[in-house]
């Protein structure tokens, strides 16, 4: 029988926040709230809040469906309707869920969108995704926000201005028209102040992995920690309160010298410290995590937790430059970074968090992450002489999670790390 | 005037000269000339021309180049073209190129630009972020800035400051180029037996690796040849190919489709050379704005362009109607996100509109066409036999 996961207060808080959001969504028609579908990278939570809209994140629905073992049926439904086996499984899971009545992960129906806010940030598939949804929801207003790519590892004034012009001339007027609410910049600024506070806190939280043992797992638990900041609560007091609580729990763990909490309780021994690139597999999330914690491997940093915003290089929302700040936020999400920037960021994590190794979980249906990962691995291996590992799985399609393959590969990788450790210790002696 | 066969043979050779020798020779003829490789789909070649350079199409190694090193950079579930472009780069086929342009078409090509940057291939690497906002004062201005970046890179190499006159001259040359390509397709619409699709393909693709001046001379001659009643009409249906705009099908596959009973009366194989519909204003005092306006207002539909205000399914349906085609073949490169993600949109719409279609996937190095040929043959036969039968919406 599966063991009941341990729950801390922050986990309960998060559950309440998410349940509340889905309840509000289910009642959106009654309350008259407008519903805005959008994506995690480049999510304009503060602007959505300024117009009192409720956000829906199709990626989150897809991953939640996968964790509840529902994604296979949804994907099958989409594939029956001409969707290729070889494309993003988030899209197919979402389309399949819609075809089956759009019942969300909590069992409540998700309302149709009033706005499809196409934050085209770091992922080309987003564009195709909402083109597809527009055909299914002809009454929804699609609002495109084109986020320029950081091709030269910088956000130039031209890029920022391009985005600000889009906000001023396209996004905001269209949001005003749909919601009937006038744009209130002071309200946006208040949300941005709270957003910054949450960003400061989450940065401190992920920085705690510098401790030995690391009090948290920055990948498997990290995906829960980024929940509130990424799924519509950034810019709210609730998110700030959640992160304060979480930070205080982690501080207590540090004080007690405890390692991360896993679904089977506390991790007893930290043998390996790793940095992971790429999203996790959601269909077998617990089994996947277990392979790591059974081997005493803790993830001290991951690129995936930066997909909704990169805060560890110091960037924050700035309420004195509200629209410019929204633009910079979008441009600064992980998958909108160039490959050399990604390499530098991961290298920094490996060095600063004293990682023993670097593992890539390459996702079959996510080119935004996967294309270029092998080149990144080679560069990081050359630059830092750190052992690299490589596994393959998928986001929400259970057909592409091969437990034994992944386990075999990781066991070999851990043996290599062990061997390396022995050699190092011998050299010291 | 050369014979049509001589022209086609020349173009065939140029299209698949993976050492780009003609471009290299052109560069060496005169100091200050630059070569800029560009990836699919579209790039405004006019601006490179005006800056004393030549934009050279890099469409992968096809079924000619064996991939060894490139496979070390890309997982098996990523399309073939990035690995073959890497192979070309690592095997020094493009060492004489000064820079590389990666147009914003998908995540794979975008990230490939980063790998080129990381490996410092070329004097410059530019990810060309085409606007997805189609207001001239927003997306148009951004696009002009993107073109200015390219011109700045070239100026750093050859010192050429582009003038309005030079840009308008280049625009004029490429307008003529597109006009003649359009003429070829118009002739083929009614008389597809005069020039096979594989010959058309070679003629257009050659234009991406030689100068526009030379290509225009070739096109003029081709247009003259096909005005005559040449070739033998065969009992084939007319179809439009859609979805093959980036990684190119192997030549054998392009030929196999026609051999299996389909005259291809329109396609998106070399979409970049035909992307702008009609002329770009060649008399503007702001030619970059003219190029930008043409892209924003006169582009062909593409899987890489946000289409909400101008849905692609209706645009493809119009092409089918205008060309008098009997159906559509959706040919997508394996793992090509833009093409494959568009498939349900097209196919669901065509089911309702009663437009017949089939779909298959290919890879640039595929060399077994039997299954696809049988599929295409059966499609052609079904249309010939039952064209009057209504297509049921699924």
Short mmCIF file of C-alpha atoms in Angstrom, two decimals, chain B:
data_model
loop_
_atom_site.label_atom_id
_atom_site.label_comp_id
_atom_site.label_asym_id
_atom_site.label_seq_id
_atom_site.Cartn_x
_atom_site.Cartn_y
_atom_site.Cartn_z
CA UNK B 1 19.48 30.36 -74.59
CA UNK B 2 20.27 27.09 -72.86
CA UNK B 3 18.03 24.06 -73.25
CA UNK B 4 15.66 23.32 -70.43
CA UNK B 5 17.60 20.17 -69.65
CA UNK B 6 20.86 22.09 -69.38
CA UNK B 7 19.24 24.58 -67.02
CA UNK B 8 17.66 21.88 -64.88
CA UNK B 9 20.93 19.94 -64.68
CA UNK B 10 22.77 23.07 -63.59
CA UNK B 11 20.16 23.85 -60.95
CA UNK B 12 20.10 20.28 -59.71
CA UNK B 13 23.84 20.36 -59.18
CA UNK B 14 23.75 23.74 -57.43
CA UNK B 15 20.85 22.77 -55.18
CA UNK B 16 22.78 19.92 -53.64
CA UNK B 17 26.31 21.21 -53.75
CA UNK B 18 26.84 20.97 -50.04
CA UNK B 19 30.16 22.77 -50.34
CA UNK B 20 28.39 25.83 -51.72
CA UNK B 21 31.19 26.27 -54.25
CA UNK B 22 29.38 28.78 -56.45
CA UNK B 23 28.71 31.05 -53.48
CA UNK B 24 32.29 30.65 -52.32
CA UNK B 25 33.64 31.52 -55.77
CA UNK B 26 31.38 34.57 -55.88
CA UNK B 27 32.72 35.73 -52.53
CA UNK B 28 36.32 35.32 -53.61
CA UNK B 29 35.82 37.34 -56.78
CA UNK B 30 35.73 40.64 -54.93
CA UNK B 31 36.84 41.95 -51.59
CA UNK B 32 34.14 42.97 -49.16
CA UNK B 33 31.66 40.36 -50.22
CA UNK B 34 30.08 38.37 -47.42
CA UNK B 35 28.16 35.11 -47.28
CA UNK B 36 25.34 34.72 -44.80
CA UNK B 37 23.73 31.33 -44.32
CA UNK B 38 20.06 31.35 -43.48
CA UNK B 39 17.90 28.51 -42.25
CA UNK B 40 14.31 27.90 -43.29
CA UNK B 41 11.72 29.27 -43.61
CA UNK B 42 11.93 32.87 -44.71
CA UNK B 43 14.52 35.59 -44.53
CA UNK B 44 14.47 38.97 -46.36
CA UNK B 45 17.46 38.26 -48.58
CA UNK B 46 17.16 41.73 -50.06
CA UNK B 47 18.95 43.31 -47.12
CA UNK B 48 22.01 41.05 -47.43
CA UNK B 49 22.15 41.75 -51.15
CA UNK B 50 21.99 45.50 -50.57
CA UNK B 51 24.89 45.23 -48.12
CA UNK B 52 27.15 43.60 -50.69
CA UNK B 53 26.49 40.10 -49.49
CA UNK B 54 24.76 36.97 -50.54
CA UNK B 55 22.21 35.10 -48.45
CA UNK B 56 22.75 31.37 -48.87
CA UNK B 57 20.00 28.91 -48.02
CA UNK B 58 21.02 26.16 -45.61
CA UNK B 59 18.39 23.45 -45.86
CA UNK B 60 20.29 20.50 -44.41
CA UNK B 61 22.16 17.65 -45.95
CA UNK B 62 19.20 15.80 -47.42
CA UNK B 63 19.92 12.18 -48.20
CA UNK B 64 23.43 13.04 -49.39
CA UNK B 65 25.25 13.81 -46.19
CA UNK B 66 25.82 11.02 -43.74
CA UNK B 67 25.17 12.13 -40.19
CA UNK B 68 27.71 11.10 -37.58
CA UNK B 69 28.68 14.09 -35.45
CA UNK B 70 25.27 15.76 -35.65
CA UNK B 71 23.60 12.83 -33.95
CA UNK B 72 25.70 13.50 -30.87
CA UNK B 73 23.89 16.85 -30.52
CA UNK B 74 20.28 15.79 -31.00
CA UNK B 75 18.12 13.12 -29.42
CA UNK B 76 16.31 10.65 -31.65
CA UNK B 77 12.98 12.40 -31.07
CA UNK B 78 14.11 15.68 -32.56
CA UNK B 79 13.70 16.31 -36.28
CA UNK B 80 16.56 15.62 -38.64
CA UNK B 81 17.49 19.05 -39.95
CA UNK B 82 19.39 20.42 -36.92
CA UNK B 83 21.67 17.39 -36.82
CA UNK B 84 22.39 17.65 -40.52
CA UNK B 85 23.09 21.38 -40.26
CA UNK B 86 25.45 20.65 -37.36
CA UNK B 87 27.14 17.99 -39.45
CA UNK B 88 27.64 20.48 -42.29
CA UNK B 89 29.08 23.01 -39.86
CA UNK B 90 31.35 20.60 -38.02
CA UNK B 91 32.60 19.11 -41.27
CA UNK B 92 33.50 22.64 -42.37
CA UNK B 93 31.18 22.79 -45.38
CA UNK B 94 30.30 26.34 -44.39
CA UNK B 95 33.66 27.64 -43.24
CA UNK B 96 33.58 30.39 -45.84
CA UNK B 97 30.31 31.74 -44.46
CA UNK B 98 30.60 34.93 -42.45
CA UNK B 99 27.44 34.63 -40.46
CA UNK B 100 24.29 32.63 -39.89
CA UNK B 101 20.66 33.61 -39.56
CA UNK B 102 18.20 31.45 -37.67
CA UNK B 103 14.66 32.66 -38.35
CA UNK B 104 12.15 32.18 -35.55
CA UNK B 105 10.20 29.17 -36.74
CA UNK B 106 10.34 26.68 -33.89
CA UNK B 107 12.12 25.82 -30.66
CA UNK B 108 14.58 23.50 -32.40
CA UNK B 109 15.90 26.08 -34.86
CA UNK B 110 15.91 28.70 -32.09
CA UNK B 111 18.00 26.51 -29.81
CA UNK B 112 20.26 25.55 -32.72
CA UNK B 113 21.19 29.23 -32.95
CA UNK B 114 22.39 28.95 -29.36
CA UNK B 115 24.52 25.92 -30.14
CA UNK B 116 26.10 27.84 -33.05
CA UNK B 117 26.77 30.74 -30.70
CA UNK B 118 28.21 28.48 -28.05
CA UNK B 119 30.52 26.83 -30.54
CA UNK B 120 31.38 30.20 -32.10
CA UNK B 121 30.52 29.10 -35.62
CA UNK B 122 30.77 32.07 -37.99
CA UNK B 123 31.58 35.70 -37.25
CA UNK B 124 28.01 36.28 -36.18
CA UNK B 125 24.95 34.26 -35.33
CA UNK B 126 21.60 35.99 -35.44
CA UNK B 127 18.34 34.57 -34.17
CA UNK B 128 15.89 36.53 -36.29
CA UNK B 129 12.86 37.10 -34.11
CA UNK B 130 10.06 37.72 -36.59
CA UNK B 131 7.23 39.69 -35.02
CA UNK B 132 4.05 37.93 -34.01
CA UNK B 133 2.41 41.29 -33.61
CA UNK B 134 1.16 42.52 -36.96
CA UNK B 135 0.62 46.20 -36.33
CA UNK B 136 3.15 48.21 -38.35
CA UNK B 137 3.79 50.61 -35.45
CA UNK B 138 4.53 47.72 -33.04
CA UNK B 139 5.57 44.49 -34.74
CA UNK B 140 6.66 46.34 -37.86
CA UNK B 141 9.03 48.60 -35.96
CA UNK B 142 10.47 45.62 -34.07
CA UNK B 143 11.04 43.77 -37.34
CA UNK B 144 12.89 46.75 -38.79
CA UNK B 145 15.12 46.77 -35.71
CA UNK B 146 15.84 43.08 -36.25
CA UNK B 147 16.90 43.80 -39.84
CA UNK B 148 19.08 46.68 -38.63
CA UNK B 149 20.89 44.25 -36.35
CA UNK B 150 21.73 42.05 -39.33
CA UNK B 151 22.98 45.05 -41.31
CA UNK B 152 25.11 46.12 -38.36
CA UNK B 153 26.76 42.70 -38.24
CA UNK B 154 27.54 42.88 -41.95
CA UNK B 155 28.85 46.41 -41.70
CA UNK B 156 31.24 45.26 -39.01
CA UNK B 157 32.63 42.77 -41.51
CA UNK B 158 32.71 44.73 -44.77
CA UNK B 159 32.10 48.33 -43.71
CA UNK B 160 29.15 48.73 -46.07
CA UNK B 161 26.55 51.28 -45.04
CA UNK B 162 23.38 50.31 -46.83
CA UNK B 163 21.70 53.08 -48.83
CA UNK B 164 18.04 53.52 -49.75
CA UNK B 165 18.94 53.20 -53.43
CA UNK B 166 20.79 49.92 -52.87
CA UNK B 167 17.92 48.48 -50.86
CA UNK B 168 15.33 49.50 -53.44
CA UNK B 169 17.46 47.98 -56.19
CA UNK B 170 17.70 44.71 -54.26
CA UNK B 171 13.98 44.72 -53.53
CA UNK B 172 13.34 45.17 -57.23
CA UNK B 173 15.54 42.18 -58.12
CA UNK B 174 13.78 39.92 -55.63
CA UNK B 175 10.38 41.18 -56.78
CA UNK B 176 11.30 40.03 -60.28
CA UNK B 177 12.51 36.74 -58.87
CA UNK B 178 9.20 36.07 -57.13
CA UNK B 179 7.20 37.21 -60.17
CA UNK B 180 8.92 34.64 -62.35
CA UNK B 181 8.50 31.87 -59.78
CA UNK B 182 4.81 32.79 -59.61
CA UNK B 183 4.65 32.57 -63.38
CA UNK B 184 6.11 29.05 -63.29
CA UNK B 185 3.47 27.98 -60.77
CA UNK B 186 0.73 29.60 -62.85
CA UNK B 187 1.81 27.65 -65.90
CA UNK B 188 2.02 24.47 -63.87
CA UNK B 189 -1.47 25.04 -62.52
CA UNK B 190 -2.85 24.49 -66.02
CA UNK B 191 -0.06 22.55 -67.71
CA UNK B 192 1.81 20.66 -65.00
CA UNK B 193 3.31 18.24 -67.51
CA UNK B 194 5.47 20.96 -69.04
CA UNK B 195 7.89 20.94 -66.11
CA UNK B 196 7.94 18.28 -63.43
CA UNK B 197 7.73 19.25 -59.77
CA UNK B 198 11.20 17.92 -59.12
CA UNK B 199 12.56 20.22 -61.83
CA UNK B 200 10.65 23.15 -60.38
CA UNK B 201 12.08 22.27 -57.00
CA UNK B 202 15.66 22.23 -58.26
CA UNK B 203 15.20 25.48 -60.15
CA UNK B 204 13.83 27.31 -57.12
CA UNK B 205 16.23 25.78 -54.63
CA UNK B 206 19.20 26.70 -56.81
CA UNK B 207 18.12 30.30 -56.35
CA UNK B 208 18.97 30.07 -52.67
CA UNK B 209 22.64 29.32 -53.31
CA UNK B 210 23.49 31.53 -56.29
CA UNK B 211 23.15 35.26 -56.82
CA UNK B 212 19.70 36.65 -57.47
CA UNK B 213 20.97 38.18 -60.71
CA UNK B 214 22.07 34.79 -62.02
CA UNK B 215 18.89 33.15 -60.78
CA UNK B 216 16.74 35.74 -62.51
CA UNK B 217 18.49 34.97 -65.79
CA UNK B 218 17.77 31.29 -65.27
CA UNK B 219 14.14 31.94 -64.42
CA UNK B 220 13.69 34.11 -67.50
CA UNK B 221 14.85 31.25 -69.68
CA UNK B 222 12.70 28.71 -67.84
CA UNK B 223 9.64 30.93 -68.27
CA UNK B 224 10.33 31.18 -71.99
CA UNK B 225 10.68 27.41 -72.32
CA UNK B 226 7.47 26.55 -70.51
CA UNK B 227 5.39 29.01 -72.49
CA UNK B 228 5.67 26.39 -75.23
CA UNK B 229 3.48 23.33 -75.31
CA UNK B 230 6.09 20.83 -74.17
CA UNK B 231 5.80 17.55 -72.32
CA UNK B 232 3.11 14.92 -72.47
CA UNK B 233 -0.06 15.15 -70.47
CA UNK B 234 -0.69 12.21 -68.17
CA UNK B 235 -3.74 11.00 -66.31
CA UNK B 236 -2.97 12.39 -62.89
CA UNK B 237 -4.91 14.26 -60.27
CA UNK B 238 -3.82 17.69 -59.06
CA UNK B 239 -2.82 18.11 -55.47
CA UNK B 240 -1.30 20.69 -53.14
CA UNK B 241 1.51 19.76 -50.74
CA UNK B 242 1.43 21.38 -47.31
CA UNK B 243 3.65 21.07 -44.26
CA UNK B 244 7.07 20.46 -45.83
CA UNK B 245 8.38 23.99 -45.40
CA UNK B 246 11.49 23.42 -43.28
CA UNK B 247 13.26 20.06 -43.39
CA UNK B 248 13.06 19.17 -47.07
CA UNK B 249 11.87 15.80 -48.32
CA UNK B 250 14.42 13.68 -50.14
CA UNK B 251 14.40 14.21 -53.89
CA UNK B 252 13.21 10.68 -54.43
CA UNK B 253 10.15 11.40 -52.34
CA UNK B 254 9.24 14.59 -54.19
CA UNK B 255 9.52 12.64 -57.42
CA UNK B 256 7.65 9.63 -56.06
CA UNK B 257 4.56 11.71 -55.29
CA UNK B 258 4.28 12.84 -58.89
CA UNK B 259 5.14 9.39 -60.21
CA UNK B 260 2.39 7.90 -58.05
CA UNK B 261 -0.25 9.85 -59.93
CA UNK B 262 -0.30 13.39 -58.53
CA UNK B 263 0.58 16.62 -60.26
CA UNK B 264 1.74 18.93 -57.51
CA UNK B 265 0.23 22.27 -58.51
CA UNK B 266 1.30 24.07 -55.36
CA UNK B 267 3.54 23.29 -52.43
CA UNK B 268 5.45 24.84 -49.57
CA UNK B 269 8.76 23.06 -50.15
CA UNK B 270 10.71 26.28 -50.73
CA UNK B 271 8.24 28.52 -48.99
CA UNK B 272 10.84 31.13 -48.12
CA UNK B 273 11.41 32.01 -51.77
CA UNK B 274 7.67 32.57 -52.21
CA UNK B 275 6.72 33.87 -48.79
CA UNK B 276 5.86 37.41 -49.85
CA UNK B 277 2.80 37.48 -52.06
CA UNK B 278 3.13 40.20 -54.66
CA UNK B 279 5.76 42.90 -54.81
CA UNK B 280 7.51 44.74 -52.04
CA UNK B 281 7.42 48.49 -52.61
CA UNK B 282 10.70 49.22 -54.40
CA UNK B 283 10.27 52.99 -54.42
CA UNK B 284 10.02 53.69 -50.72
CA UNK B 285 12.17 56.23 -48.93
CA UNK B 286 12.23 53.71 -46.06
CA UNK B 287 12.86 50.35 -47.72
CA UNK B 288 13.14 48.44 -44.43
CA UNK B 289 9.66 49.63 -43.61
CA UNK B 290 8.53 48.45 -47.05
CA UNK B 291 9.99 44.99 -46.41
CA UNK B 292 8.42 44.93 -42.99
CA UNK B 293 5.01 45.99 -44.30
CA UNK B 294 5.19 43.31 -46.97
CA UNK B 295 5.91 40.66 -44.34
CA UNK B 296 3.10 41.87 -42.10
CA UNK B 297 0.48 42.33 -44.80
CA UNK B 298 1.46 40.10 -47.71
CA UNK B 299 2.87 36.89 -46.24
CA UNK B 300 1.74 33.48 -47.27
CA UNK B 301 0.23 31.51 -44.39
CA UNK B 302 2.82 29.59 -42.44
CA UNK B 303 2.82 27.25 -39.48
CA UNK B 304 5.25 29.64 -37.83
CA UNK B 305 3.09 32.72 -38.05
CA UNK B 306 0.34 33.39 -35.52
CA UNK B 307 -2.82 33.19 -37.56
CA UNK B 308 -5.79 34.07 -35.43
CA UNK B 309 -6.89 36.98 -37.59
CA UNK B 310 -6.35 35.10 -40.82
CA UNK B 311 -6.93 31.38 -40.25
CA UNK B 312 -4.64 29.16 -42.24
CA UNK B 313 -7.19 26.47 -43.04
CA UNK B 314 -9.20 28.92 -45.15
CA UNK B 315 -6.09 30.19 -46.86
CA UNK B 316 -5.01 26.69 -47.82
CA UNK B 317 -8.55 25.89 -48.94
CA UNK B 318 -8.41 28.95 -51.20
CA UNK B 319 -5.13 27.77 -52.72
CA UNK B 320 -6.73 24.39 -53.41
CA UNK B 321 -9.68 26.10 -55.09
CA UNK B 322 -7.63 28.62 -57.05
CA UNK B 323 -5.26 25.95 -58.34
CA UNK B 324 -8.09 23.63 -59.27
CA UNK B 325 -6.57 20.94 -57.07
CA UNK B 326 -8.39 17.73 -56.20
CA UNK B 327 -6.91 17.39 -52.75
CA UNK B 328 -4.09 18.02 -50.33
CA UNK B 329 -1.17 15.95 -49.18
CA UNK B 330 0.02 16.93 -45.72
CA UNK B 331 3.68 16.01 -45.67
CA UNK B 332 5.34 16.73 -42.36
CA UNK B 333 8.90 16.12 -41.34
CA UNK B 334 8.98 13.66 -38.44
CA UNK B 335 8.92 15.49 -35.11
CA UNK B 336 8.25 18.84 -36.81
CA UNK B 337 6.21 20.65 -34.16
CA UNK B 338 4.82 23.50 -36.29
CA UNK B 339 3.67 21.22 -39.07
CA UNK B 340 2.33 18.43 -36.87
CA UNK B 341 0.57 20.78 -34.46
CA UNK B 342 -1.23 22.36 -37.42
CA UNK B 343 -2.40 19.00 -38.73
CA UNK B 344 -5.56 18.74 -36.58
CA UNK B 345 -6.52 22.31 -37.44
CA UNK B 346 -6.28 21.65 -41.17
CA UNK B 347 -7.74 18.19 -41.10
CA UNK B 348 -10.74 19.01 -38.90
CA UNK B 349 -11.54 21.99 -41.14
CA UNK B 350 -11.09 20.00 -44.34
CA UNK B 351 -13.36 17.26 -43.05
CA UNK B 352 -16.07 19.90 -42.75
CA UNK B 353 -15.25 21.57 -46.06
CA UNK B 354 -15.12 18.28 -47.96
CA UNK B 355 -11.55 18.71 -49.14
CA UNK B 356 -9.82 15.36 -49.57
CA UNK B 357 -6.42 14.81 -48.04
CA UNK B 358 -3.91 12.30 -46.86
CA UNK B 359 -1.05 12.78 -44.45
CA UNK B 360 2.34 11.20 -43.94
CA UNK B 361 5.64 11.93 -42.29
CA UNK B 362 9.11 11.83 -43.74
CA UNK B 363 12.69 12.58 -42.88
CA UNK B 364 15.18 14.36 -45.14
CA UNK B 365 17.28 11.21 -45.43
CA UNK B 366 14.44 8.76 -46.06
CA UNK B 367 15.27 6.48 -48.96
CA UNK B 368 12.39 4.03 -48.96
CA UNK B 369 9.33 5.51 -50.61
CA UNK B 370 7.33 2.40 -51.36
CA UNK B 371 4.78 2.78 -48.58
CA UNK B 372 4.29 6.49 -49.22
CA UNK B 373 4.07 5.89 -52.95
CA UNK B 374 1.37 3.29 -52.42
CA UNK B 375 -0.52 5.63 -50.11
CA UNK B 376 -0.31 8.47 -52.62
CA UNK B 377 -1.26 6.15 -55.47
CA UNK B 378 -4.32 4.92 -53.61
CA UNK B 379 -5.25 8.55 -52.85
CA UNK B 380 -4.95 9.47 -56.52
CA UNK B 381 -6.98 6.44 -57.59
CA UNK B 382 -9.69 7.13 -55.04
CA UNK B 383 -10.09 10.65 -56.35
CA UNK B 384 -10.11 9.53 -59.97
CA UNK B 385 -12.73 6.88 -59.25
CA UNK B 386 -14.92 8.62 -56.71
CA UNK B 387 -14.34 12.32 -57.12
CA UNK B 388 -18.07 12.96 -57.43
CA UNK B 389 -18.87 11.25 -54.16
CA UNK B 390 -19.38 13.67 -51.27
CA UNK B 391 -16.79 13.51 -48.54
CA UNK B 392 -18.41 12.78 -45.22
CA UNK B 393 -17.46 14.96 -42.32
CA UNK B 394 -15.94 12.76 -39.68
#
